[in-house]
C-alpha atoms as a printed R data frame, in Angstrom:
    type eleno elety resid chain resno       x       y       z
1   ATOM     1    CA   MET     A     1 106.511 122.400 125.509
2   ATOM     2    CA   GLN     A     2 108.374 125.606 126.279
3   ATOM     3    CA   TRP     A     3 106.991 128.998 125.424
4   ATOM     4    CA   THR     A     4 108.430 132.095 123.830
5   ATOM     5    CA   TRP     A     5 106.997 135.110 122.018
6   ATOM     6    CA   ARG     A     6 108.039 133.780 118.642
7   ATOM     7    CA   HIS     A     7 105.170 131.489 117.754
8   ATOM     8    CA   ARG     A     8 101.770 133.111 118.091
9   ATOM     9    CA   ILE     A     9  98.638 131.212 118.969
10  ATOM    10    CA   HIS     A    10  95.521 133.239 119.669
11  ATOM    11    CA   PHE     A    11  92.859 132.252 122.135
12  ATOM    12    CA   GLY     A    12  90.126 134.836 122.475
13  ATOM    13    CA   GLN     A    13  91.554 138.306 122.973
14  ATOM    14    CA   CYS     A    14  94.757 136.988 124.524
15  ATOM    15    CA   GLN     A    15  97.832 136.100 122.514
16  ATOM    16    CA   TYR     A    16 100.146 133.286 123.559
17  ATOM    17    CA   VAL     A    17 103.040 131.957 121.652
18  ATOM    18    CA   SER     A    18 104.780 128.628 121.733
19  ATOM    19    CA   SER     A    19 108.061 127.346 120.420
20  ATOM    20    CA   GLY     A    20 110.755 124.861 121.196
21  ATOM    21    CA   CYS     A    21 112.878 127.222 123.274
22  ATOM    22    CA   GLY     A    22 112.458 129.815 125.974
23  ATOM    23    CA   ASN     A    23 113.320 130.736 129.519
24  ATOM    24    CA   ASN     A    24 112.332 128.802 132.610
25  ATOM    25    CA   GLU     A    25 109.497 131.116 133.596
26  ATOM    26    CA   GLY     A    26 107.552 130.874 130.333
27  ATOM    27    CA   PRO     A    27 105.861 127.450 130.635
28  ATOM    28    CA   GLU     A    28 104.401 127.993 134.080
29  ATOM    29    CA   ILE     A    29 103.076 131.482 133.367
30  ATOM    30    CA   VAL     A    30 101.526 130.660 130.011
31  ATOM    31    CA   THR     A    31 100.133 127.278 131.045
32  ATOM    32    CA   GLU     A    32  98.376 128.813 134.036
33  ATOM    33    CA   ALA     A    33  96.955 131.601 131.882
34  ATOM    34    CA   LEU     A    34  95.749 129.145 129.249
35  ATOM    35    CA   GLU     A    35  94.056 126.885 131.769
36  ATOM    36    CA   ASN     A    36  92.197 129.852 133.260
37  ATOM    37    CA   LEU     A    37  91.017 131.110 129.876
38  ATOM    38    CA   ALA     A    38  87.453 130.297 128.811
39  ATOM    39    CA   LEU     A    39  87.019 130.041 125.058
40  ATOM    40    CA   ASP     A    40  83.955 131.625 123.496
41  ATOM    41    CA   ASP     A    41  82.272 130.082 120.479
42  ATOM    42    CA   GLU     A    42  83.591 132.928 118.331
43  ATOM    43    CA   PRO     A    43  86.756 134.266 119.978
44  ATOM    44    CA   ASP     A    44  88.313 137.459 118.701
45  ATOM    45    CA   THR     A    45  91.262 136.449 116.535
46  ATOM    46    CA   ARG     A    46  92.740 139.812 115.691
47  ATOM    47    CA   LEU     A    47  96.459 140.184 115.146
48  ATOM    48    CA   GLY     A    48  98.010 143.518 114.265
49  ATOM    49    CA   GLN     A    49  96.140 144.951 111.302
50  ATOM    50    CA   GLY     A    50  94.533 141.654 110.305
51  ATOM    51    CA   THR     A    51  91.079 140.579 111.403
52  ATOM    52    CA   LEU     A    52  89.576 137.216 110.557
53  ATOM    53    CA   SER     A    53  86.031 137.814 109.364
54  ATOM    54    CA   PHE     A    54  83.681 134.880 108.855
55  ATOM    55    CA   ASP     A    55  80.304 136.596 109.086
56  ATOM    56    CA   GLU     A    56  79.645 137.540 105.470
57  ATOM    57    CA   ALA     A    57  76.428 136.410 103.835
58  ATOM    58    CA   PRO     A    58  76.648 132.876 102.392
59  ATOM    59    CA   GLY     A    59  76.732 132.831  98.607
60  ATOM    60    CA   VAL     A    60  77.724 136.486  98.371
61  ATOM    61    CA   HIS     A    61  81.287 136.439  99.594
62  ATOM    62    CA   SER     A    62  83.800 133.707 100.237
63  ATOM    63    CA   HIS     A    63  84.473 132.968 103.895
64  ATOM    64    CA   THR     A    64  87.770 131.416 102.888
65  ATOM    65    CA   GLY     A    65  88.617 134.445 100.765
66  ATOM    66    CA   ALA     A    66  87.772 136.750 103.660
67  ATOM    67    CA   HIS     A    67  90.026 134.708 105.901
68  ATOM    68    CA   ILE     A    68  92.910 135.011 103.449
69  ATOM    69    CA   ARG     A    69  92.337 138.742 102.934
70  ATOM    70    CA   SER     A    70  92.291 139.288 106.678
71  ATOM    71    CA   TRP     A    71  95.900 138.126 106.956
72  ATOM    72    CA   ALA     A    72  97.156 140.175 104.006
73  ATOM    73    CA   ASN     A    73  98.230 143.160 106.133
74  ATOM    74    CA   VAL     A    74  99.446 141.306 109.189
75  ATOM    75    CA   PRO     A    75 103.070 142.259 109.972
76  ATOM    76    CA   ARG     A    76 105.374 139.444 108.822
77  ATOM    77    CA   GLY     A    77 108.333 140.233 111.052
78  ATOM    78    CA   ASN     A    78 111.194 142.649 110.558
79  ATOM    79    CA   THR     A    79 111.579 143.034 106.814
80  ATOM    80    CA   GLY     A    80 113.015 146.539 106.786
81  ATOM    81    CA   GLN     A    81 115.401 148.240 109.176
82  ATOM    82    CA   GLY     A    82 117.894 146.233 111.144
83  ATOM    83    CA   LEU     A    83 118.329 143.448 108.591
84  ATOM    84    CA   ALA     A    84 121.606 142.657 106.949
85  ATOM    85    CA   THR     A    85 122.321 144.078 103.523
86  ATOM    86    CA   PRO     A    86 124.014 141.947 100.829
87  ATOM    87    CA   ALA     A    87 127.358 143.594 101.667
88  ATOM    88    CA   ASP     A    88 127.036 142.468 105.295
89  ATOM    89    CA   LEU     A    89 126.381 138.805 104.501
90  ATOM    90    CA   THR     A    90 128.966 136.057 104.438
91  ATOM    91    CA   ASN     A    91 129.190 133.570 101.567
92  ATOM    92    CA   SER     A    92 127.770 130.802 103.734
93  ATOM    93    CA   GLU     A    93 124.776 132.977 104.653
94  ATOM    94    CA   ILE     A    94 124.130 133.880 101.031
95  ATOM    95    CA   MET     A    95 124.187 130.194 100.067
96  ATOM    96    CA   THR     A    96 121.781 129.211 102.850
97  ATOM    97    CA   LYS     A    97 118.801 127.426 101.337
98  ATOM    98    CA   PRO     A    98 115.417 128.911 102.291
99  ATOM    99    CA   VAL     A    99 113.442 126.690 104.630
100 ATOM   100    CA   VAL     A   100 109.703 126.006 104.367
101 ATOM   101    CA   LYS     A   101 107.980 126.357 107.721
102 ATOM   102    CA   PHE     A   102 104.449 125.487 108.801
103 ATOM   103    CA   GLU     A   103 103.187 127.397 111.822
104 ATOM   104    CA   VAL     A   104  99.763 127.251 113.458
105 ATOM   105    CA   VAL     A   105  99.175 130.918 114.213
106 ATOM   106    CA   SER     A   106  95.584 130.947 115.476
107 ATOM   107    CA   ALA     A   107  92.755 128.723 116.617
108 ATOM   108    CA   ARG     A   108  89.054 129.493 116.783
109 ATOM   109    CA   THR     A   109  85.995 127.515 117.752
110 ATOM   110    CA   VAL     A   110  83.268 127.178 115.129
111 ATOM   111    CA   ASN     A   111  79.710 126.548 116.246
112 ATOM   112    CA   GLN     A   112  77.514 127.147 113.204
113 ATOM   113    CA   ASN     A   113  74.093 125.638 112.641
114 ATOM   114    CA   ASN     A   114  75.151 123.533 109.672
115 ATOM   115    CA   GLU     A   115  78.407 122.264 111.227
116 ATOM   116    CA   LYS     A   116  79.324 120.303 114.291
117 ATOM   117    CA   LYS     A   117  81.194 122.444 116.787
118 ATOM   118    CA   HIS     A   118  84.916 122.193 116.165
119 ATOM   119    CA   VAL     A   119  88.204 124.065 116.373
120 ATOM   120    CA   ALA     A   120  89.585 125.597 113.188
121 ATOM   121    CA   TYR     A   121  93.353 126.087 113.003
122 ATOM   122    CA   THR     A   122  95.009 128.708 110.821
123 ATOM   123    CA   VAL     A   123  98.291 127.448 109.376
124 ATOM   124    CA   MET     A   124 100.768 129.982 108.030
125 ATOM   125    CA   VAL     A   125 103.223 128.678 105.428
126 ATOM   126    CA   ARG     A   126 106.486 130.573 105.043
127 ATOM   127    CA   LYS     A   127 109.736 130.099 103.176
128 ATOM   128    CA   ASP     A   128 112.306 131.903 105.265
129 ATOM   129    CA   GLY     A   129 115.825 132.514 104.075
130 ATOM   130    CA   ILE     A   130 118.219 135.156 105.353
131 ATOM   131    CA   GLN     A   131 115.193 137.376 105.806
132 ATOM   132    CA   PRO     A   132 111.624 136.471 106.821
133 ATOM   133    CA   ASP     A   133 109.235 135.529 104.044
134 ATOM   134    CA   PRO     A   134 107.340 138.751 103.145
135 ATOM   135    CA   ASN     A   135 104.463 136.856 101.500
136 ATOM   136    CA   PRO     A   136 103.378 133.875 103.597
137 ATOM   137    CA   ALA     A   137 100.273 131.892 102.711
138 ATOM   138    CA   VAL     A   138  97.516 130.841 105.100
139 ATOM   139    CA   ILE     A   139  95.028 127.979 105.178
140 ATOM   140    CA   GLU     A   140  92.447 127.014 107.761
141 ATOM   141    CA   ARG     A   141  91.940 123.349 108.634
142 ATOM   142    CA   ARG     A   142  90.270 121.337 111.400
143 ATOM   143    CA   TYR     A   143  91.429 118.262 113.302
144 ATOM   144    CA   SER     A   144  89.654 115.855 110.925
145 ATOM   145    CA   ASP     A   145  91.556 117.351 107.965
146 ATOM   146    CA   PHE     A   146  94.912 116.736 109.630
147 ATOM   147    CA   LEU     A   147  93.800 113.249 110.664
148 ATOM   148    CA   GLU     A   148  92.777 112.375 107.102
149 ATOM   149    CA   LEU     A   149  96.161 113.558 105.813
150 ATOM   150    CA   TYR     A   150  98.010 111.526 108.436
151 ATOM   151    CA   GLU     A   151  96.041 108.332 107.844
152 ATOM   152    CA   SER     A   152  96.259 108.630 104.049
153 ATOM   153    CA   LEU     A   153 100.023 109.055 104.179
154 ATOM   154    CA   ARG     A   154 100.392 106.100 106.555
155 ATOM   155    CA   ARG     A   155  98.431 103.865 104.178
156 ATOM   156    CA   GLU     A   156 100.343 104.955 101.089
157 ATOM   157    CA   PHE     A   157 103.827 105.403 102.569
158 ATOM   158    CA   PRO     A   158 103.988 103.335 105.779
159 ATOM   159    CA   SER     A   159 107.787 103.182 105.910
160 ATOM   160    CA   LEU     A   160 108.095 106.967 105.710
161 ATOM   161    CA   MET     A   161 105.572 107.564 108.479
162 ATOM   162    CA   THR     A   162 106.764 105.137 111.153
163 ATOM   163    CA   ARG     A   163 108.323 107.799 113.375
164 ATOM   164    CA   VAL     A   164 105.443 110.270 113.110
165 ATOM   165    CA   THR     A   165 103.019 110.507 116.017
166 ATOM   166    CA   PHE     A   166  99.631 112.174 115.782
167 ATOM   167    CA   PRO     A   167  97.486 113.757 118.502
168 ATOM   168    CA   LYS     A   168  94.833 111.277 119.612
169 ATOM   169    CA   LYS     A   169  91.118 111.923 119.619
170 ATOM   170    CA   VAL     A   170  89.630 112.850 122.966
171 ATOM   171    CA   LEU     A   171  86.061 112.290 124.105
172 ATOM   172    CA   LEU     A   172  85.961 115.428 126.226
173 ATOM   173    CA   GLY     A   173  87.920 118.656 126.319
174 ATOM   174    CA   ASN     A   174  88.427 119.232 122.594
175 ATOM   175    CA   PHE     A   175  88.113 122.972 123.146
176 ATOM   176    CA   THR     A   176  90.453 123.405 126.100
177 ATOM   177    CA   PRO     A   177  93.641 125.400 125.550
178 ATOM   178    CA   SER     A   178  95.817 122.491 126.660
179 ATOM   179    CA   VAL     A   179  94.340 120.139 124.022
180 ATOM   180    CA   ILE     A   180  94.558 122.830 121.346
181 ATOM   181    CA   SER     A   181  98.205 123.502 122.222
182 ATOM   182    CA   GLU     A   182  99.076 119.803 122.115
183 ATOM   183    CA   ARG     A   183  97.368 119.369 118.767
184 ATOM   184    CA   THR     A   184  99.066 122.467 117.390
185 ATOM   185    CA   ALA     A   185 102.494 121.014 118.116
186 ATOM   186    CA   GLY     A   186 101.500 117.683 116.545
187 ATOM   187    CA   PHE     A   187 100.119 119.321 113.402
188 ATOM   188    CA   GLU     A   188 103.279 121.364 112.893
189 ATOM   189    CA   ALA     A   189 105.509 118.323 113.406
190 ATOM   190    CA   LEU     A   190 103.478 116.318 110.885
191 ATOM   191    CA   LEU     A   191 103.685 118.990 108.193
192 ATOM   192    CA   GLN     A   192 107.393 119.636 108.771
193 ATOM   193    CA   HIS     A   193 108.085 115.914 108.373
194 ATOM   194    CA   VAL     A   194 106.016 115.630 105.226
195 ATOM   195    CA   ILE     A   195 107.766 118.536 103.570
196 ATOM   196    CA   THR     A   196 111.198 116.953 104.042
197 ATOM   197    CA   GLU     A   197 110.325 113.718 102.215
198 ATOM   198    CA   GLU     A   198 109.991 114.056  98.441
199 ATOM   199    CA   LYS     A   199 107.460 111.231  98.041
200 ATOM   200    CA   LEU     A   200 105.268 112.677 100.768
201 ATOM   201    CA   ARG     A   201 105.643 116.203  99.419
202 ATOM   202    CA   GLU     A   202 104.557 115.103  95.938
203 ATOM   203    CA   SER     A   203 101.638 112.980  97.153
204 ATOM   204    CA   SER     A   204  98.088 113.639  96.047
205 ATOM   205    CA   CYS     A   205  96.828 113.573  99.636
206 ATOM   206    CA   LEU     A   206  99.140 116.449 100.612
207 ATOM   207    CA   ALA     A   207  98.029 118.391  97.544
208 ATOM   208    CA   SER     A   208  94.407 117.880  98.535
209 ATOM   209    CA   PHE     A   209  95.139 119.013 102.090
210 ATOM   210    CA   LEU     A   210  97.115 122.116 101.111
211 ATOM   211    CA   HIS     A   211  94.963 123.583  98.378
212 ATOM   212    CA   GLY     A   212  92.182 121.227  97.276
213 ATOM   213    CA   ARG     A   213  89.450 123.103  99.119
214 ATOM   214    CA   GLU     A   214  90.561 126.541  97.949
215 ATOM   215    CA   GLN     A   215  91.067 125.439  94.339
216 ATOM   216    CA   CYS     A   216  87.615 123.842  94.261
217 ATOM   217    CA   GLU     A   217  85.980 126.983  95.592
218 ATOM   218    CA   ALA     A   218  87.956 129.150  93.171
219 ATOM   219    CA   ARG     A   219  86.709 127.073  90.231
220 ATOM   220    CA   GLN     A   220  83.137 127.492  91.464
221 ATOM   221    CA   TRP     A   221  83.581 131.270  91.573
222 ATOM   222    CA   MET     A   222  85.081 131.168  88.077
223 ATOM   223    CA   GLU     A   223  82.038 129.314  86.772
224 ATOM   224    CA   ALA     A   224  79.843 131.971  88.384
225 ATOM   225    CA   GLN     A   225  82.029 134.671  86.778
226 ATOM   226    CA   ARG     A   226  82.857 136.063  90.214
227 ATOM   227    CA   TYR     A   227  86.525 136.467  89.467
228 ATOM   228    CA   ASP     A   228  86.978 138.943  92.321
229 ATOM   229    CA   GLN     A   229  86.223 136.080  94.727
230 ATOM   230    CA   ALA     A   230  88.452 133.597  92.917
231 ATOM   231    CA   VAL     A   231  91.545 135.833  92.820
232 ATOM   232    CA   PRO     A   232  92.461 135.853  96.544
233 ATOM   233    CA   LEU     A   233  91.969 132.092  96.765
234 ATOM   234    CA   LEU     A   234  94.188 131.462  93.755
235 ATOM   235    CA   GLU     A   235  96.862 133.943  94.781
236 ATOM   236    CA   ASN     A   236  97.083 132.347  98.205
237 ATOM   237    CA   SER     A   237  97.272 128.858  96.662
238 ATOM   238    CA   PHE     A   238  99.935 130.007  94.226
239 ATOM   239    CA   ARG     A   239 102.081 131.492  96.983
240 ATOM   240    CA   LEU     A   240 101.681 128.353  99.084
241 ATOM   241    CA   LEU     A   241 102.503 125.934  96.263
242 ATOM   242    CA   ASN     A   242 105.410 128.098  95.166
243 ATOM   243    CA   LYS     A   243 107.004 127.565  98.579
244 ATOM   244    CA   VAL     A   244 106.431 123.813  98.663
245 ATOM   245    CA   HIS     A   245 107.384 122.970  95.062
246 ATOM   246    CA   THR     A   246 109.760 124.182  92.358
247 ATOM   247    CA   ASP     A   247 108.925 127.288  90.329
248 ATOM   248    CA   ARG     A   248 107.783 125.293  87.298
249 ATOM   249    CA   HIS     A   249 106.049 122.440  89.064
250 ATOM   250    CA   PRO     A   250 102.803 121.545  87.213
251 ATOM   251    CA   ALA     A   251 100.602 122.456  90.205
252 ATOM   252    CA   VAL     A   252 102.353 125.810  90.567
253 ATOM   253    CA   MET     A   253 102.107 126.659  86.873
254 ATOM   254    CA   LEU     A   254  98.478 125.598  86.575
255 ATOM   255    CA   THR     A   255  97.492 127.739  89.547
256 ATOM   256    CA   LEU     A   256  99.478 130.649  88.121
257 ATOM   257    CA   CYS     A   257  97.603 130.320  84.807
258 ATOM   258    CA   ARG     A   258  94.274 130.347  86.649
259 ATOM   259    CA   LEU     A   259  95.395 133.405  88.571
260 ATOM   260    CA   VAL     A   260  96.404 135.269  85.411
261 ATOM   261    CA   ALA     A   261  93.103 134.424  83.711
262 ATOM   262    CA   CYS     A   262  90.992 135.583  86.673
263 ATOM   263    CA   CYS     A   263  93.017 138.749  87.244
264 ATOM   264    CA   SER     A   264  92.601 139.655  83.585
265 ATOM   265    CA   ALA     A   265  88.854 139.009  83.726
266 ATOM   266    CA   ASP     A   266  88.336 141.108  86.868
267 ATOM   267    CA   PRO     A   267  88.380 144.847  86.020
268 ATOM   268    CA   MET     A   268  89.035 145.761  89.666
269 ATOM   269    CA   THR     A   269  92.209 143.684  89.984
270 ATOM   270    CA   THR     A   270  95.509 145.429  89.321
271 ATOM   271    CA   SER     A   271  97.764 142.360  89.511
272 ATOM   272    CA   ALA     A   272  97.155 140.926  86.030
273 ATOM   273    CA   GLU     A   273 100.293 142.401  84.476
274 ATOM   274    CA   ARG     A   274 102.549 141.282  87.332
275 ATOM   275    CA   PHE     A   275 101.362 137.672  87.294
276 ATOM   276    CA   ALA     A   276 101.252 137.554  83.491
277 ATOM   277    CA   ASP     A   277 104.884 138.686  83.325
278 ATOM   278    CA   LEU     A   278 105.804 135.986  85.817
279 ATOM   279    CA   ALA     A   279 103.935 133.293  83.875
280 ATOM   280    CA   LEU     A   280 105.670 134.260  80.624
281 ATOM   281    CA   ARG     A   281 109.108 134.036  82.233
282 ATOM   282    CA   ARG     A   282 108.418 130.651  83.755
283 ATOM   283    CA   TYR     A   283 106.954 129.203  80.568
284 ATOM   284    CA   GLU     A   284 110.294 129.742  78.835
285 ATOM   285    CA   ALA     A   285 111.579 126.556  80.500
286 ATOM   286    CA   VAL     A   286 108.378 124.479  80.644
287 ATOM   287    CA   SER     A   287 108.312 121.205  78.721
288 ATOM   288    CA   ASP     A   288 105.293 119.502  80.310
289 ATOM   289    CA   ALA     A   289 102.850 118.703  77.479
290 ATOM   290    CA   ASP     A   290  99.795 119.198  79.692
291 ATOM   291    CA   LEU     A   291 100.943 122.708  80.551
292 ATOM   292    CA   LEU     A   292 101.994 123.683  77.034
293 ATOM   293    CA   GLN     A   293  98.360 123.597  75.919
294 ATOM   294    CA   PHE     A   294  97.912 126.870  77.835
295 ATOM   295    CA   TYR     A   295 100.977 128.624  76.424
296 ATOM   296    CA   VAL     A   296  99.375 129.995  73.241
297 ATOM   297    CA   PRO     A   297  96.248 131.222  75.099
298 ATOM   298    CA   LEU     A   298  98.567 132.850  77.652
299 ATOM   299    CA   LEU     A   299 100.533 134.622  74.920
300 ATOM   300    CA   GLN     A   300  97.337 135.821  73.256
301 ATOM   301    CA   LEU     A   301  96.010 137.096  76.584
302 ATOM   302    CA   CYS     A   302  99.271 138.963  77.165
303 ATOM   303    CA   VAL     A   303  99.128 140.522  73.687
304 ATOM   304    CA   ARG     A   304  95.722 142.033  74.529
305 ATOM   305    CA   LEU     A   305  96.832 143.013  78.013
306 ATOM   306    CA   TRP     A   306 100.044 144.656  76.786
307 ATOM   307    CA   TRP     A   307  98.041 146.615  74.189
308 ATOM   308    CA   SER     A   308  95.601 147.873  76.821
309 ATOM   309    CA   LEU     A   309  98.509 148.956  79.039
310 ATOM   310    CA   GLY     A   310 100.415 150.673  76.249
311 ATOM   311    CA   ARG     A   311 103.270 148.157  76.348
312 ATOM   312    CA   ASP     A   312 105.082 146.892  73.264
313 ATOM   313    CA   LYS     A   313 103.256 143.739  72.224
314 ATOM   314    CA   ARG     A   314 105.365 143.030  69.151
315 ATOM   315    CA   PRO     A   315 107.770 140.583  70.872
316 ATOM   316    CA   LEU     A   316 104.785 138.492  71.956
317 ATOM   317    CA   GLU     A   317 103.277 138.596  68.478
318 ATOM   318    CA   ALA     A   318 106.631 137.521  67.045
319 ATOM   319    CA   ARG     A   319 106.671 134.605  69.463
320 ATOM   320    CA   LEU     A   320 103.224 133.535  68.298
321 ATOM   321    CA   GLU     A   321 104.309 133.752  64.665
322 ATOM   322    CA   ASP     A   322 107.331 131.589  65.429
323 ATOM   323    CA   LEU     A   323 105.098 128.960  67.041
324 ATOM   324    CA   LYS     A   324 102.825 129.071  63.998
325 ATOM   325    CA   ARG     A   325 105.742 128.488  61.636
326 ATOM   326    CA   ARG     A   326 106.690 125.432  63.691
327 ATOM   327    CA   GLY     A   327 103.272 123.919  63.082
328 ATOM   328    CA   ILE     A   328 101.662 124.780  66.412
329 ATOM   329    CA   LYS     A   329  98.034 125.846  66.213
330 ATOM   330    CA   VAL     A   330  97.708 129.536  66.999
331 ATOM   331    CA   ASP     A   331  94.555 130.733  65.241
332 ATOM   332    CA   GLY     A   332  91.168 129.797  66.641
333 ATOM   333    CA   CYS     A   333  92.466 128.810  70.055
334 ATOM   334    CA   PRO     A   334  90.215 129.247  73.105
335 ATOM   335    CA   THR     A   335  90.986 131.979  75.582
336 ATOM   336    CA   LEU     A   336  93.100 131.057  78.583
337 ATOM   337    CA   LEU     A   337  90.048 131.218  80.825
338 ATOM   338    CA   ASP     A   338  87.981 129.002  78.511
339 ATOM   339    CA   ALA     A   339  90.820 126.490  78.144
340 ATOM   340    CA   LEU     A   340  91.219 126.188  81.906
341 ATOM   341    CA   MET     A   341  87.502 125.819  82.520
342 ATOM   342    CA   ALA     A   342  87.231 123.202  79.784
343 ATOM   343    CA   MET     A   343  90.037 121.222  81.435
344 ATOM   344    CA   ASP     A   344  88.304 121.438  84.825
345 ATOM   345    CA   LYS     A   345  85.145 119.900  83.363
346 ATOM   346    CA   THR     A   346  86.938 116.849  81.942
């Protein structure tokens, strides 16, 4: 594997980056540095303004939420000066379809009392077009998570997985930089293959891998009425799913509804209006019956939110009246939050 400064992988306080291209000097220099680097149990994984923090008290704060927050201010590449303006772009560049990319951007060893020592990999998910994605999503997974995804896909879709290789288990040396680098390349190749095949992309095992853990934890925080802890998990899941699927995909819309409900229930969150506006626009073209059950509660939530913000709520009220005239139940409906939590319990 050749090395450049485009793909960052962090080991301890040193930063090394790998990619599929580079000059002739890169591999030797970086490989030697990696082999001479001793990994601590808790290496420093700082990048720019972001710091991964996993030392908050259990049950008080979300470790996963802290991880996601820590990457919120990390520079995402050149998104300002030096980029082409619309007038500078050719027609072919404008029509270029954004590409979803999975990139392992950090690795850390975990050696906690209640877990077997392992390496945790942070995967950044971007959808780059003409310009870099300004809002990537991040998830943290271990080798066993990637292995479960690979084996599940091979069982369910053997013909689509014949050309995919997966890093083998090793008895010794799981924590060496060379093994971590090899696994990183294999994980990225697996995810890039999966995302290009529609059946694999829509599979339940990929959904579980990408957001099952975060969605489960978010629902637990919702039940505990700790909406401040649920919001970052749901926003990250929404951004991730929105890159992988279409705008009105059921998983995307359901996560967006959860996000709107939690933002509205958390007095410290200022994003409720922004996500509520987005949900209303997307619902205009939704026909999925399972999703439509949340449309009236969403409208009613937005009526209250618009009133509290001093916005004109009459168009929303008119929409509710129109639904009522068409025989759709409007009065006595549960709140959006209650409707979502009731669905989660079934």
